[in-house]
Each structure stands twice: as C-alpha cells, then as structure tokens.
Coordinates of C-alpha atoms (C1' of nucleotides) in Angstrom, one line a residue:
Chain A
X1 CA 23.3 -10.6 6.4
X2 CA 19.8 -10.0 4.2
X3 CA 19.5 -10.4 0.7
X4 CA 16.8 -8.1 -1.1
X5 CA 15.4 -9.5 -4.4
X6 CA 13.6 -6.9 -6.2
X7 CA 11.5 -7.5 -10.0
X8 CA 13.3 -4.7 -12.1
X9 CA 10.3 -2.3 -13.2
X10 CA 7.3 -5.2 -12.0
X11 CA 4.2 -4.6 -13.8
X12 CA 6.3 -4.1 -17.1
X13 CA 8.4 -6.8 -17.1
X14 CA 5.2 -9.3 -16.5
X15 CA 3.7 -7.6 -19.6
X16 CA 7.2 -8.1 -21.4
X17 CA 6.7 -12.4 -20.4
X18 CA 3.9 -12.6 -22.8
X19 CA 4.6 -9.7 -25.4
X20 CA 8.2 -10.1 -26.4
X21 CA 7.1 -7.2 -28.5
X22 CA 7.4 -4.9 -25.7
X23 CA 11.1 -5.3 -25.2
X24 CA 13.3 -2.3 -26.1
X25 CA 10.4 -0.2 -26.6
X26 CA 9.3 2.1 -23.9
X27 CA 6.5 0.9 -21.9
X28 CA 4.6 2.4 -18.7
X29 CA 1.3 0.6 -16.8
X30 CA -0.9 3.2 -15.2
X31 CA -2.9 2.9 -12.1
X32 CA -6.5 1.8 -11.5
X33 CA -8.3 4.3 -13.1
X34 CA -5.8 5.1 -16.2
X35 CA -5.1 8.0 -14.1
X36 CA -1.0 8.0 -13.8
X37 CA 1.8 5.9 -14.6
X38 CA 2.8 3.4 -11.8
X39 CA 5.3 1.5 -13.5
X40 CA 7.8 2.4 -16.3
X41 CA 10.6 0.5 -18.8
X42 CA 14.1 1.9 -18.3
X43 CA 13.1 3.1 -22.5
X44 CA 10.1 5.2 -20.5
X45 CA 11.9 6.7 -17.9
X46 CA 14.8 8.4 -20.5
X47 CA 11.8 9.7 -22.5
X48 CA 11.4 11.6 -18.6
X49 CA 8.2 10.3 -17.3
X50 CA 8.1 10.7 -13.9
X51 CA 6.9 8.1 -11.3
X52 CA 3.2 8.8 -10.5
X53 CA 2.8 11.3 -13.3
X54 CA -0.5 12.0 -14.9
X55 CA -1.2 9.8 -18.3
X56 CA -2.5 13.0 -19.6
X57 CA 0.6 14.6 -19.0
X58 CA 2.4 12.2 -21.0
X59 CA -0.3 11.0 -23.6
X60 CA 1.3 12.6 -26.6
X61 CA 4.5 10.4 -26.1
X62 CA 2.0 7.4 -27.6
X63 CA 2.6 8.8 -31.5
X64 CA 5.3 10.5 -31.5
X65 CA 8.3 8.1 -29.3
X66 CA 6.1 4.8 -29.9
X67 CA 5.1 4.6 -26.4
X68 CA 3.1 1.7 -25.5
X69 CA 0.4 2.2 -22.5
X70 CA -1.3 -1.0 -19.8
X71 CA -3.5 -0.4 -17.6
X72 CA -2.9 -2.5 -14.8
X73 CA -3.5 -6.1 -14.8
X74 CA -3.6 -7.4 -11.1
X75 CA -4.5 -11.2 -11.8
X76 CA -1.1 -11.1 -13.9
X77 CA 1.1 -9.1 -11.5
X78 CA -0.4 -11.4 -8.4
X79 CA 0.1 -14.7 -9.8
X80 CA 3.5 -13.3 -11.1
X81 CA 4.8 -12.4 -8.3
X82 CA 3.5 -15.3 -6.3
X83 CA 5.6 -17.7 -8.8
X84 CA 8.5 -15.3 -8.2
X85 CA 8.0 -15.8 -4.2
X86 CA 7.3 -19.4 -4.4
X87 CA 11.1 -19.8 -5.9
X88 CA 12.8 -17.5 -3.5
X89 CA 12.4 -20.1 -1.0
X90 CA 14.8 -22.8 -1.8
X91 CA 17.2 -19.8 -1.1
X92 CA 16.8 -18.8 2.5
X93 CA 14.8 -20.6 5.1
X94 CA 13.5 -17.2 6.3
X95 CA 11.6 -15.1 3.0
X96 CA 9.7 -11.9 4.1
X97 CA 7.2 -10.9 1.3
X98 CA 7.8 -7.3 1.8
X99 CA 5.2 -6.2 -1.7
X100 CA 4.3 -7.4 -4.5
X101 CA 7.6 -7.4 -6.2
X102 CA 10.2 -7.6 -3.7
X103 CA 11.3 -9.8 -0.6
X104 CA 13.5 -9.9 2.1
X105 CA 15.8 -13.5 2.5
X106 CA 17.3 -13.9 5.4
X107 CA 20.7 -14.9 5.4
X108 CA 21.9 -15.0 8.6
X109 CA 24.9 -17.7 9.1
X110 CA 25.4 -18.0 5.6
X111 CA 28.2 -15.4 6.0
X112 CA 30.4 -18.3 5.4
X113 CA 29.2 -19.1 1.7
X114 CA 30.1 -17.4 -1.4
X115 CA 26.9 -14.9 -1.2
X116 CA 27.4 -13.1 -4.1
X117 CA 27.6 -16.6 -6.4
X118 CA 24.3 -17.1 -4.5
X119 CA 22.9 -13.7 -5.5
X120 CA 23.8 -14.8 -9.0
X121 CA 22.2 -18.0 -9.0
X122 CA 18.8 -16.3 -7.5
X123 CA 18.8 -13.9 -10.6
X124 CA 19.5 -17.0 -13.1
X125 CA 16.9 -19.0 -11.5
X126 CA 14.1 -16.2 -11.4
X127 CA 14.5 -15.3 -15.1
X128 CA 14.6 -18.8 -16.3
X129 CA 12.0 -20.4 -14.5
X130 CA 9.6 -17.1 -14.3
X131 CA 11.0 -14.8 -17.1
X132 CA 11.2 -11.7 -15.0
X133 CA 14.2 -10.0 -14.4
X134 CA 15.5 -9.2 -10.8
X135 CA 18.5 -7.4 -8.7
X136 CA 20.0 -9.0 -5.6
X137 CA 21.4 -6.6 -3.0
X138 CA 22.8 -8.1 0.0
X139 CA 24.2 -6.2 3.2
X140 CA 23.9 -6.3 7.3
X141 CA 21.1 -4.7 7.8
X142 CA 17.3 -3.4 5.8
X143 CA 18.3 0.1 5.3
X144 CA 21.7 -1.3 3.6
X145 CA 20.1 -3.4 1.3
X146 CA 18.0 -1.4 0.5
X147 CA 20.9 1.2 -0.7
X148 CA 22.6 -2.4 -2.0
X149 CA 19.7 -3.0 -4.1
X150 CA 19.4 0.1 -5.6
X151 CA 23.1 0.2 -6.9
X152 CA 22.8 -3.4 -8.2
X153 CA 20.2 -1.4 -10.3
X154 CA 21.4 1.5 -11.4
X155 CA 24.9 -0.4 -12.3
X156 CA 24.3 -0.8 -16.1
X157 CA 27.3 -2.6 -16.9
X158 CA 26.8 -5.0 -13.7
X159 CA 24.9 -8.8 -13.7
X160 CA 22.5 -7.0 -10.8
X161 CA 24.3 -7.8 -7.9
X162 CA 25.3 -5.3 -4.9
X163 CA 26.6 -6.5 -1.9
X164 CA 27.5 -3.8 1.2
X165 CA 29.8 -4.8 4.1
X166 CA 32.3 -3.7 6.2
X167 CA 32.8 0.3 6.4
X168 CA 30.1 1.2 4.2
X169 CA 31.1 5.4 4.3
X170 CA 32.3 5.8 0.5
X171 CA 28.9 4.0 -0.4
X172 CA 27.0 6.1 2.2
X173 CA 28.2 9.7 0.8
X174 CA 27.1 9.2 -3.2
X175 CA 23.6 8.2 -1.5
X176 CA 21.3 11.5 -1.2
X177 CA 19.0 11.3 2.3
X178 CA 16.0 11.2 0.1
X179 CA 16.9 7.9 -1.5
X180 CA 17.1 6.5 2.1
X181 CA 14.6 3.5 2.4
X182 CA 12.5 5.7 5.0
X183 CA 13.2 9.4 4.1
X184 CA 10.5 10.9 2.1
X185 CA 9.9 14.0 0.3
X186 CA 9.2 15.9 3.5
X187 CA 11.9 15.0 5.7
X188 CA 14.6 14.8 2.8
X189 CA 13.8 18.8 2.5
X190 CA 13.9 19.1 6.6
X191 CA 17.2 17.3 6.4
X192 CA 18.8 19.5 3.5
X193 CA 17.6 22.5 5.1
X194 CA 19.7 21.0 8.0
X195 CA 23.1 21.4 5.8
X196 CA 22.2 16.8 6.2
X197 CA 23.0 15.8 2.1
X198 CA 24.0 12.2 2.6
X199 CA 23.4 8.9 4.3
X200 CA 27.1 9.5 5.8
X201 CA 25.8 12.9 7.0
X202 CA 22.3 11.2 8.8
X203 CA 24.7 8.3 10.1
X204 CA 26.4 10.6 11.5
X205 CA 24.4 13.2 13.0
X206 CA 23.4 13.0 16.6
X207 CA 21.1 10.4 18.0
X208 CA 18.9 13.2 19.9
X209 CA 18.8 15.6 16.9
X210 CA 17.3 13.1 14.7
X211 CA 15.1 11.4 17.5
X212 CA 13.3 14.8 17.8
X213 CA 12.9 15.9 14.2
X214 CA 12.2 12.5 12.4
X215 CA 10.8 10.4 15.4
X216 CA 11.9 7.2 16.7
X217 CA 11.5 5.3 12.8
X218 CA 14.2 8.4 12.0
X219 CA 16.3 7.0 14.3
X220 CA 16.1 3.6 13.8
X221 CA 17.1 4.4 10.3
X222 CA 20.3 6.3 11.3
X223 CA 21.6 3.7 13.3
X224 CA 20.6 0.9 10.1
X225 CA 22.8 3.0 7.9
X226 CA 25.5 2.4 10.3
X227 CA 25.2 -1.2 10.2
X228 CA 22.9 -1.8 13.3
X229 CA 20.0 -4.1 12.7
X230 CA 16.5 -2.4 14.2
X231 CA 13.7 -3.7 11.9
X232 CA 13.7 -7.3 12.5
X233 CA 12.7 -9.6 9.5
X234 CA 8.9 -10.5 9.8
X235 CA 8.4 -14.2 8.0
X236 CA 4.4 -14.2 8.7
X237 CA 2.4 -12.2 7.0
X238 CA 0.8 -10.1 9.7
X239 CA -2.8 -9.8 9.9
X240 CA -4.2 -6.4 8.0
X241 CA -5.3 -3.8 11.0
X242 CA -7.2 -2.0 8.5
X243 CA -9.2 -3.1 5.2
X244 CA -10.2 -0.4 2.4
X245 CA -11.9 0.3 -1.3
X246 CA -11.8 3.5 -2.1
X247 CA -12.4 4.3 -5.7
X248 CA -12.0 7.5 -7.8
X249 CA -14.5 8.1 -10.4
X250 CA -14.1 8.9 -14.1
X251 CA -17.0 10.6 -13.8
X252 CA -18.4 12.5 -10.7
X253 CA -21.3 11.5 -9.1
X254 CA -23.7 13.6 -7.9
X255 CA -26.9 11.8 -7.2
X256 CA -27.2 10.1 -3.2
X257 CA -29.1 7.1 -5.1
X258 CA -25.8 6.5 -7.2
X259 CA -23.2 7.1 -4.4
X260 CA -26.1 4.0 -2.1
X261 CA -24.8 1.9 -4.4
X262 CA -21.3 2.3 -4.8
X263 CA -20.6 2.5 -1.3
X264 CA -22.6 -0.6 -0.7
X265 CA -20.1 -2.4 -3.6
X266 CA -17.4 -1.1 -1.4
X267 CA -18.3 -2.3 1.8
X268 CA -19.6 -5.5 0.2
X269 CA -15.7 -5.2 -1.3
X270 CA -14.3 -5.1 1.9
X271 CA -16.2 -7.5 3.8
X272 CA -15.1 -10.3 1.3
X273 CA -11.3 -9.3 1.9
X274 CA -11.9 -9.3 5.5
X275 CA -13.3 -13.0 5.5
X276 CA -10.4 -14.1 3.2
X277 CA -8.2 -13.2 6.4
X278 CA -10.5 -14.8 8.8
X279 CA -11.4 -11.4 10.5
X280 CA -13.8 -9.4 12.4
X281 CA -14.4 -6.0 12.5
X282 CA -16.0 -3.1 14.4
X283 CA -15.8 0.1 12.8
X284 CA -16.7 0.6 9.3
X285 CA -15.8 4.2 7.9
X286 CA -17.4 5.6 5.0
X287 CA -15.4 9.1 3.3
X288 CA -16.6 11.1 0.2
X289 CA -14.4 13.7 -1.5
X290 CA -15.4 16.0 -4.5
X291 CA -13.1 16.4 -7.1
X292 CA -9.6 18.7 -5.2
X293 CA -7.9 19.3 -8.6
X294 CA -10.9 21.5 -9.8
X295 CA -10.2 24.4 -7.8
X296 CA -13.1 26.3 -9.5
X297 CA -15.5 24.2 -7.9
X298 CA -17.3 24.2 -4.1
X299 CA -15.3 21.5 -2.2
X300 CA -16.7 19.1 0.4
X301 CA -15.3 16.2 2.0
X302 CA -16.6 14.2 5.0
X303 CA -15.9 10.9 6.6
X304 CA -18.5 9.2 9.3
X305 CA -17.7 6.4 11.6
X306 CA -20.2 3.5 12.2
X307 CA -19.5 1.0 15.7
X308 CA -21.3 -2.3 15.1
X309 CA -22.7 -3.6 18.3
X310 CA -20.6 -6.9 17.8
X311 CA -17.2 -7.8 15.8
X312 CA -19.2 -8.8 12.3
X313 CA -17.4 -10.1 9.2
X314 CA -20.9 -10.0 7.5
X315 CA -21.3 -7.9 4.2
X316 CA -24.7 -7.5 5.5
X317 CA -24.6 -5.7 8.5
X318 CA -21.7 -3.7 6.6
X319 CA -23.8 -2.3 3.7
X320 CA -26.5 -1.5 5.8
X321 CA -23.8 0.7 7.8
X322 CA -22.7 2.5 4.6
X323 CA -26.1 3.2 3.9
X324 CA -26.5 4.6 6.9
X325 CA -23.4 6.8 7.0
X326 CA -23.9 8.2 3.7
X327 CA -27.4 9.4 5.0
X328 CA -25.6 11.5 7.6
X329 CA -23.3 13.2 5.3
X330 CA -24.1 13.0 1.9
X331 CA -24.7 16.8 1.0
X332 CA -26.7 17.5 -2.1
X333 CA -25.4 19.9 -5.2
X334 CA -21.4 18.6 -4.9
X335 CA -20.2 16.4 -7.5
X336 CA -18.4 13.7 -5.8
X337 CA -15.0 12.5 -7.5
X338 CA -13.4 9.4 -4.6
X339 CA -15.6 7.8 -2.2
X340 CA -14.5 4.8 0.4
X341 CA -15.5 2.3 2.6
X342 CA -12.4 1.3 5.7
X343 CA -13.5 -1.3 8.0
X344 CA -10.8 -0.9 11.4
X345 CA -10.3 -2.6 14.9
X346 CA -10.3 -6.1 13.1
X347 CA -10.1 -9.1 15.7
X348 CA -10.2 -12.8 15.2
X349 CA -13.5 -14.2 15.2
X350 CA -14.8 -13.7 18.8
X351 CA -12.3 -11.5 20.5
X352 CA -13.9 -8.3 19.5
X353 CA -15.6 -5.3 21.7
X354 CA -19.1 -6.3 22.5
X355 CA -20.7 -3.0 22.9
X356 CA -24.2 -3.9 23.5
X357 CA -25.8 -6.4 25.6
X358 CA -27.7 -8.4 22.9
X359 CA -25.9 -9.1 18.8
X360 CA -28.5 -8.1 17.0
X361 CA -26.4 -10.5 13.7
X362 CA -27.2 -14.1 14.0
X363 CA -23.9 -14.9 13.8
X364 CA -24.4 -18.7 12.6
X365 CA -26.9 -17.9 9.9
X366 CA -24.7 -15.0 8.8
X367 CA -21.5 -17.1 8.9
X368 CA -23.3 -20.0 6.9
X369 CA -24.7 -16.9 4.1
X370 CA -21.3 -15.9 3.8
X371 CA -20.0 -18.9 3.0
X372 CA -22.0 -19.6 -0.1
X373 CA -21.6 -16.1 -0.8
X374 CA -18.2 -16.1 -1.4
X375 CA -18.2 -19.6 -3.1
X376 CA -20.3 -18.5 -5.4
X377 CA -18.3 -15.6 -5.9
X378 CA -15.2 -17.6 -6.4
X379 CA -17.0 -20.3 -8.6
X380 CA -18.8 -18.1 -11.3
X381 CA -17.1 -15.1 -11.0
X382 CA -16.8 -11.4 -8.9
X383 CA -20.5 -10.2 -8.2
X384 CA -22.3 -13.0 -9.6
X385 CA -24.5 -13.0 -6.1
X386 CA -24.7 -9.4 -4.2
X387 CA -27.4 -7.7 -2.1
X388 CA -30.0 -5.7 -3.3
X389 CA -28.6 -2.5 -2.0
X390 CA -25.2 -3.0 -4.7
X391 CA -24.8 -1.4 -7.8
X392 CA -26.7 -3.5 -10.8
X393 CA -24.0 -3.3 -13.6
X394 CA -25.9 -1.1 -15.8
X395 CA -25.2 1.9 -14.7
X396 CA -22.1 1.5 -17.1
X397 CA -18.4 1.4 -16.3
X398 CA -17.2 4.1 -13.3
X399 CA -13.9 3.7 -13.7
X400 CA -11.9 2.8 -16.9
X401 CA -9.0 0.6 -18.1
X402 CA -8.2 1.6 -22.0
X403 CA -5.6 -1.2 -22.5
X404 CA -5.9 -4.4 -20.6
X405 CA -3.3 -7.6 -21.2
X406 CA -5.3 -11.0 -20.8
X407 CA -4.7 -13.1 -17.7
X408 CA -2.4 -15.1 -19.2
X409 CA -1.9 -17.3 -16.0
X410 CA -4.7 -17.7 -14.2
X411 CA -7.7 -17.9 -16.7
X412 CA -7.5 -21.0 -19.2
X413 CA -10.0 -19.2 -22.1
X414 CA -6.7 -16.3 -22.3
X415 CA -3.9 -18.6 -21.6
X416 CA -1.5 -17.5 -24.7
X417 CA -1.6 -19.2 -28.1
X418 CA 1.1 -19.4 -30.2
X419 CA 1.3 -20.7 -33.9
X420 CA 4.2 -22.6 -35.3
X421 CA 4.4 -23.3 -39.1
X422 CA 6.1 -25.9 -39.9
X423 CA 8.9 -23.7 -41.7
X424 CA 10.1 -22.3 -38.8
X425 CA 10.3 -26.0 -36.9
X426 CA 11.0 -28.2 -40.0
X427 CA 10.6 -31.9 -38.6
X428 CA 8.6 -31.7 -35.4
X429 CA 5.0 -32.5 -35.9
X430 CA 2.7 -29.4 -35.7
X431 CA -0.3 -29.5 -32.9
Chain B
dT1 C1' -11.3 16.9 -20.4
dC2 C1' -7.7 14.0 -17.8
dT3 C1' -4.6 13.6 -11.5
dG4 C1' -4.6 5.6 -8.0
dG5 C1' -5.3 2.4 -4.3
dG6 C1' -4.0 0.1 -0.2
dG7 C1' -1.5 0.0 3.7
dT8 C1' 1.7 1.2 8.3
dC9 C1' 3.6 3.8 12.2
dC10 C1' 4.2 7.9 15.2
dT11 C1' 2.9 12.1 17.7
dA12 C1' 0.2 15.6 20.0
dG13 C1' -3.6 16.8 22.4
dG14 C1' -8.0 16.1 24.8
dA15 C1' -10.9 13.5 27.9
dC16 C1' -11.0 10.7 31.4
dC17 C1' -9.5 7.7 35.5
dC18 C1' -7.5 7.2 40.5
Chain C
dT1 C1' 1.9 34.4 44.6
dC2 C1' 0.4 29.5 44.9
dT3 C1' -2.8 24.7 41.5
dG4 C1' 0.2 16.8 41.6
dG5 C1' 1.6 12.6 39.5
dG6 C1' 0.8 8.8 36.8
dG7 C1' -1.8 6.5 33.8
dT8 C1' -5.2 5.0 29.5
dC9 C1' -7.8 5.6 25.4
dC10 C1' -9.2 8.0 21.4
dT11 C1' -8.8 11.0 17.4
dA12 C1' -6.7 13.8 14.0
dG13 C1' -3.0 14.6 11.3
dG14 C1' 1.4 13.9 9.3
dA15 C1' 4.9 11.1 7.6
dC16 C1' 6.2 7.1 5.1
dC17 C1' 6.0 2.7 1.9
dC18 C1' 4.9 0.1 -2.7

DNA sequence: TCTGGGGTCCTAGGACCC
DNA sequence: TCTGGGGTCCTAGGACCC
C-alpha cells in the first residue's frame, strides 16, 4: 500500500499560518508575474475562479466579495513545505517528495496495522507541529491514491482520510477519465469521444486500444486503476535533466541591448541552480517569444542552440553563449513579451561530451570563481556579485509582485511579531 | 491594459551506420 | 514488375504534471 499526503490548497494555507485573518475569507496567490491565480481557498473557488485564470479576469472580486490577493512567496512555500516533509518521515521509511506540497509514503508491509488510525495521526501531527492542513489517501497503487486523495478532499463532512482497497469498481465509475492522475485535457476529450466516461470504463477497455491512442504512460495507467503497481516509488530525488528561467515581462522589450541583459541574468540564473546540483552541462538554449495574446501584432518567436566545447557549470562561458545566441536571432521592430535561457544534456562533473580537442574554460580557475561567487551570493544576498554582461538593477522592476507576505521563516528581520497586553494574559510577565 | 514557471516522458521521422 | 534488415542518434512536437 502508498499513502499520499497532500497540503489542502498549499500556497494559501502557508499564508493562513501567519495571517489568521485570512481564514474563512476567500484567498487566491497568483503566479510569478501577478499574471493568474495558482492557488485558491475553498471560499475562492465557490466565488468560481478557475485554476490558472487570469487575475484580471477576476480582479473586480477584490471590492465587491472581499477577496484577498498574494503573490507568491517562494521562501515561505519552500521552507513550508520542507518542515512538512521533514515530519512525514517518522511515518514511512520510504517518503517520495513528489512537489512541493505533496509526497508519496510507502507503506508496504504495514498492511497489517490500523492504516487509517495512521492516516489520522499524519493529519494531527502535520497541523500541530506545522499548521497546515493535509488529506491522507491511502490505496495499492499511485493512480489509486491519487483517486483516494482526492475523495479524502472533496468529503466535507470527513477528517481527510480515503483509503481504496479491494474491488475498487463503485469508486472507479463516479471518477470522470479527466480526473485520472495522468489524463489531461486532451486525451480526456479523445477518451469521451471514444463513448470512455469513467475510470471503470479506461480500466476496462482493451490493453491494445489504449496502448495505441494514449502510449505506453496510457497504459500503465489503465492497468494502476485496476490495482497493478507500474510507477515504482522513487525515494532519491533524481538529478534535473534539464535546468530553465524563463521570464514573461510586464512590459515588452524591444531593444537587443535590454534583452543582452536579461538573458545573461537568466543564464547566470541557471548556472547557479545547476552548481547547487553538482552538474555539468552542454547545451545552453536561448528562446524569445513576442507577446501571442495580442493577435493584432507581428509575431516572432525563435529558439537557438549553443554546444560548449566541454561540459561547463560556469556562469561564464554560459552568458557569453546567450549573448551569442541572441546575436543570431534577435530580430529588430518585435516587441518581445517571455524570453529563456534552458541549459540540457547535464552530466556529473567530468562525464560530459568533449567535442573539441582542447577546453578552451580553465576548469580549476572557473571552479574556484564559482565558488566565491555563489558564497557571496548566499552570504549577502541574490546578485550581490554578477558579470558585467547582467542587468544593473536600474532598469527598474520587469516583472511585478503587488502583494508579497514577509518570509516569516527564513529571514530573522520579518520573523512575525506579536504584542500581548497584559489584559489579555493577566499574570504572565510581558517581554 | 492585464494571460506563470519549471519540469518529465513518449513518438514520429529523418539522417546515418553496417 | 522488382528495391533488406537491424540498429543509433537527434530533433520537433505533443502530451502530461504541479
């Protein structure tokens, strides 16, 4: 058996910890730029904002149903969530960080314990130590629990606690195929079209009809819903294959001298994230993209690959490669909207492709550079040393973030305060 | 006016090898 | 008329996840 603990509505419940004000009011967090809503209190959702919807969309709901707006705080949510992880593991020996607010805990010869008073105690534990509320579903197999989780959380009246075993086929007909841990938008409307309504109706359709129409993941899938394990439980957190920053602008940018130094903060972006994982890489990618929503306008978009002659985790070799690749395809008169830097075919240090006979990187010096790079970085803050090519900071803010929470956790100068008078805790003394 | 960011896996097709 | 078999690697594109 697997157990599936899952933060009910993340980003707004971590907002709830320090802002009791928040609770029973409806709440949504939007995504990086203030762009559309990512997370939303149960309160939100009956007001009918969808998942993903655009703020502007919904921005009137601020006066009129009291609807309070975050933008997203990810030194809260990661610290959060790690605190959250950290206590899931006096549960199972096996804990698969699956995101940021959910894990997999495997349970496997635990079939003889009481799981569901187990599932219980997991909930108790998370909101008392942590202050976030959770649901447990528990079942055979991924695709199960997943199904298990979700009714633990659509069950108002239950204590947030699903747990799926045996013949599962009453269970599997109230679930529509899009629901299905795996079945998107796309294939959901291929599998309707195909008279296919309901997990019992994928579980049971044949094995070669869905291998040819929804792959081999399709498959795999059908034969979870039927209580046959086929994605295993991954404890160690696998080694990224591909790094990114991609950023959409508030405003678009039109000027080539602008876009040099924004795509050198990106790939200066991604070569810190790919040292934290004690990579290399050999392709850095560089894609710009005007603004697709205005229809009225001339669209471009472009993306141009760079092969360094060694593996390199060395932001230096990597900004000169954006540089360069925005030289080949930067067109003049567009006005650029999202631009990105990937770096791909990442190796452990020394295992990479050598395409050319001689490294032009001193590898040594650039290793030791990097180094005090990043702990300078880390000491006094994000950007506190760069290279010349990077933006300077004055260019003003690209992207914006109208209602930010403090870092309540993880910076001491906005760790909460809280005042007590001595009325409201008559005999204690008052610090 | 306004529309996120960061990932994974799978497949088809082309180029190339012997 | 008729044109092999068995591979690898790469890329682009499509699907999905949170």
């Amino acid at each position: 058996m697997t157990a599936l603990v899952d933060v009910n509505n993340f980003y707004v419940s971590c907002e709830r910890v320090f802002n009791p004000r928040l609770r029973g009011v409806p709440v949504v967090v939007l995504s990086n730029n203030d762009g559309c809503v990512v997370a939303r209190s149960e309160e939100a959702k009956k007001l009918g904002i969808a998942m993903g919807q655009p703020f502007f969309e919904v921005q009137d709901m601020v006066g009129k149903n009291g609807l309070q707006v975050y933008s997203s705080n990810y030194a809260l949510y990661g610290d959060m969530s790690a605190r959250v992880m950290n206590l899931l593991r006096q549960f199972a020996p096996e804990v698969e960080i699956y995101s940021i607010d959910e894990a997999f805990l495997d349970f496997t010869g635990m079939e003889h314990f009481d799981l569901y008073a187990r599932a219980l105690e997991i909930r108790e534990t998370i909101l008392r130590c942590v202050g976030l509320p959770v649901c447990v579903g528990v079942a055979p197999t991924k695709v199960l629990v997943k199904i298990a989780n979700r009714l633990a959380k659509k069950d108002k009246q239950g204590n947030g606690v699903r747990i799926l075993s045996g013949d599962c086929s009453d269970v599997l007909k109230s679930v529509e195929t899009g629901d299905i841990w795996g079945i998107g938008y796309q294939y959901a409307a291929l599998l309707q079209r195909n008279g296919l309504k309901t997990a019992f109706d994928l579980a049971h359709a044949s094995d070669a009809w869905v291998r040819k129409h929804l792959s081999v993941t399709g498959l795999r899938i059908k034969k979870e819903l039927l209580g046959q394990p086929c994605i295993k439980t991954d404890t160690e957190v696998p080694a990224r294959k591909s790094i990114g920053t991609t950023r959409s602008f508030r405003q678009p940018v039109a000027s080539e001298a602008a876009l040099q130094a924004l795509v050198a903060d990106f790939a200066a972006r991604c070569g810190e994230k790919l040292r934290r994982q004690n990579g290399e890489a050999s392709i850095l990618t560089l894609f710009l993209q005007t603004n697709r929503f205005a229809t009225d306008q001339p669209q471009y978009s472009a993306l141009f690959n760079v092969s360094f002659a060694a593996p390199t985790s060395s932001t230096l070799p990597m900004v000169h490669a954006a540089r360069y690749a925005l030289k080949r395809i930067f067109r003049a008169g567009y006005e650029y909207k999202r631009a990105g830097i990937l770096l791909s075919s990442i190796t452990p240090p020394g295992n990479g492709p050598q395409l050319a006979m001689f490294d032009p990187v001193d590898r040594n010096k650039h290793g030791q550079l990097m180094m005090v790079f990043d702990a300078l970085n880390v000491r006094y803050g994000r950007n506190t040393i760069k290279t010349g090519a990077q933006s300077t900071g004055r260019q003003g803010r690209l992207t914006s973030q109208c209602k930010l929470s403090a870092r309540f956790t993880t910076v001491w100068e906005e760790m909460l305060s809280i005042k007590i008078s001595s009325d409201a805790a008559p005999g204690y003394p008052i610090r």
